[in-house]
Amino acid sequence: MRESVLWRKKSHIIMLLSDRLCIDEERALELFYSTDTYKQLTDTNSGMQLMSDAYILENILRELE
């Protein structure tokens, strides 16, 4: 996946996380980068990049519970 596409995908997921948790974007960014889901998203062998943003968001939320 091209880096610019992945960058936009990450940005969108961070915004969704911010909205869902009613937190500011900076806090959502911190949470996002602390998750295993983020690590999977950056690993091109995981296939996580091909999943929908909603699916990835749900993974993050489950992780944060």
mmCIF file of N, CA, C and O in Angstrom, residues 4-27:
data_model
loop_
_atom_site.group_PDB
_atom_site.id
_atom_site.type_symbol
_atom_site.label_atom_id
_atom_site.label_comp_id
_atom_site.label_asym_id
_atom_site.label_seq_id
_atom_site.Cartn_x
_atom_site.Cartn_y
_atom_site.Cartn_z
ATOM 1 N N SER A 4 1.287 7.226 1.188
ATOM 2 C CA SER A 4 0.320 8.324 1.332
ATOM 3 C C SER A 4 -1.087 7.799 1.600
ATOM 4 O O SER A 4 -1.848 8.398 2.357
ATOM 5 N N VAL A 5 -1.427 6.671 1.008
ATOM 6 C CA VAL A 5 -2.746 6.070 1.245
ATOM 7 C C VAL A 5 -2.826 5.568 2.682
ATOM 8 O O VAL A 5 -3.821 5.776 3.375
ATOM 9 N N LEU A 6 -1.777 4.923 3.148
ATOM 10 C CA LEU A 6 -1.745 4.428 4.516
ATOM 11 C C LEU A 6 -1.783 5.589 5.505
ATOM 12 O O LEU A 6 -2.451 5.507 6.536
ATOM 13 N N TRP A 7 -1.100 6.669 5.184
ATOM 14 C CA TRP A 7 -1.111 7.851 6.056
ATOM 15 C C TRP A 7 -2.536 8.390 6.193
ATOM 16 O O TRP A 7 -2.979 8.705 7.295
ATOM 17 N N ARG A 8 -3.262 8.480 5.077
ATOM 18 C CA ARG A 8 -4.648 8.963 5.117
ATOM 19 C C ARG A 8 -5.536 8.003 5.897
ATOM 20 O O ARG A 8 -6.418 8.427 6.638
ATOM 21 N N LYS A 9 -5.313 6.714 5.735
ATOM 22 C CA LYS A 9 -6.083 5.709 6.458
ATOM 23 C C LYS A 9 -5.865 5.874 7.968
ATOM 24 O O LYS A 9 -6.827 5.890 8.732
ATOM 25 N N LYS A 10 -4.617 6.017 8.391
ATOM 26 C CA LYS A 10 -4.319 6.215 9.814
ATOM 27 C C LYS A 10 -4.983 7.481 10.333
ATOM 28 O O LYS A 10 -5.571 7.483 11.425
ATOM 29 N N SER A 11 -4.910 8.558 9.555
ATOM 30 C CA SER A 11 -5.513 9.824 9.964
ATOM 31 C C SER A 11 -7.017 9.682 10.158
ATOM 32 O O SER A 11 -7.583 10.183 11.134
ATOM 33 N N HIS A 12 -7.651 8.983 9.236
ATOM 34 C CA HIS A 12 -9.099 8.787 9.329
ATOM 35 C C HIS A 12 -9.451 7.958 10.560
ATOM 36 O O HIS A 12 -10.415 8.267 11.276
ATOM 37 N N ILE A 13 -8.696 6.930 10.830
ATOM 38 C CA ILE A 13 -8.948 6.088 12.000
ATOM 39 C C ILE A 13 -8.770 6.887 13.287
ATOM 40 O O ILE A 13 -9.561 6.762 14.228
ATOM 41 N N ILE A 14 -7.763 7.736 13.340
ATOM 42 C CA ILE A 14 -7.539 8.579 14.519
ATOM 43 C C ILE A 14 -8.714 9.527 14.720
ATOM 44 O O ILE A 14 -9.187 9.718 15.852
ATOM 45 N N MET A 15 -9.223 10.098 13.652
ATOM 46 C CA MET A 15 -10.389 10.994 13.762
ATOM 47 C C MET A 15 -11.626 10.213 14.234
ATOM 48 O O MET A 15 -12.399 10.704 15.066
ATOM 49 N N LEU A 16 -11.812 9.011 13.709
ATOM 50 C CA LEU A 16 -12.933 8.177 14.152
ATOM 51 C C LEU A 16 -12.807 7.838 15.640
ATOM 52 O O LEU A 16 -13.795 7.869 16.385
ATOM 53 N N LEU A 17 -11.598 7.528 16.071
ATOM 54 C CA LEU A 17 -11.349 7.210 17.471
ATOM 55 C C LEU A 17 -11.649 8.419 18.357
ATOM 56 O O LEU A 17 -12.286 8.287 19.411
ATOM 57 N N SER A 18 -11.224 9.575 17.912
ATOM 58 C CA SER A 18 -11.488 10.810 18.643
ATOM 59 C C SER A 18 -12.991 11.044 18.796
ATOM 60 O O SER A 18 -13.476 11.348 19.894
ATOM 61 N N ASP A 19 -13.716 10.881 17.717
ATOM 62 C CA ASP A 19 -15.175 11.066 17.753
ATOM 63 C C ASP A 19 -15.851 10.041 18.646
ATOM 64 O O ASP A 19 -16.732 10.383 19.441
ATOM 65 N N ARG A 20 -15.454 8.783 18.502
ATOM 66 C CA ARG A 20 -16.105 7.700 19.249
ATOM 67 C C ARG A 20 -15.898 7.840 20.752
ATOM 68 O O ARG A 20 -16.797 7.601 21.545
ATOM 69 N N LEU A 21 -14.689 8.240 21.155
ATOM 70 C CA LEU A 21 -14.370 8.348 22.578
ATOM 71 C C LEU A 21 -14.589 9.749 23.139
ATOM 72 O O LEU A 21 -14.380 9.967 24.341
ATOM 73 N N CYS A 22 -14.985 10.674 22.272
ATOM 74 C CA CYS A 22 -15.202 12.078 22.684
ATOM 75 C C CYS A 22 -13.950 12.646 23.366
ATOM 76 O O CYS A 22 -14.009 13.207 24.465
ATOM 77 N N ILE A 23 -12.832 12.457 22.682
ATOM 78 C CA ILE A 23 -11.559 12.983 23.173
ATOM 79 C C ILE A 23 -10.942 13.832 22.062
ATOM 80 O O ILE A 23 -11.354 13.749 20.906
ATOM 81 N N ASP A 24 -9.947 14.630 22.425
ATOM 82 C CA ASP A 24 -9.311 15.444 21.383
ATOM 83 C C ASP A 24 -8.403 14.576 20.514
ATOM 84 O O ASP A 24 -8.043 13.456 20.879
ATOM 85 N N GLU A 25 -8.057 15.101 19.375
ATOM 86 C CA GLU A 25 -7.283 14.351 18.390
ATOM 87 C C GLU A 25 -5.896 13.972 18.909
ATOM 88 O O GLU A 25 -5.388 12.905 18.589
ATOM 89 N N GLU A 26 -5.308 14.837 19.715
ATOM 90 C CA GLU A 26 -3.977 14.554 20.253
ATOM 91 C C GLU A 26 -4.019 13.323 21.157
ATOM 92 O O GLU A 26 -3.149 12.445 21.070
ATOM 93 N N ARG A 27 -5.030 13.237 22.000
ATOM 94 C CA ARG A 27 -5.170 12.057 22.878
ATOM 95 C C ARG A 27 -5.472 10.808 22.043
ATOM 96 O O ARG A 27 -4.933 9.731 22.324
#
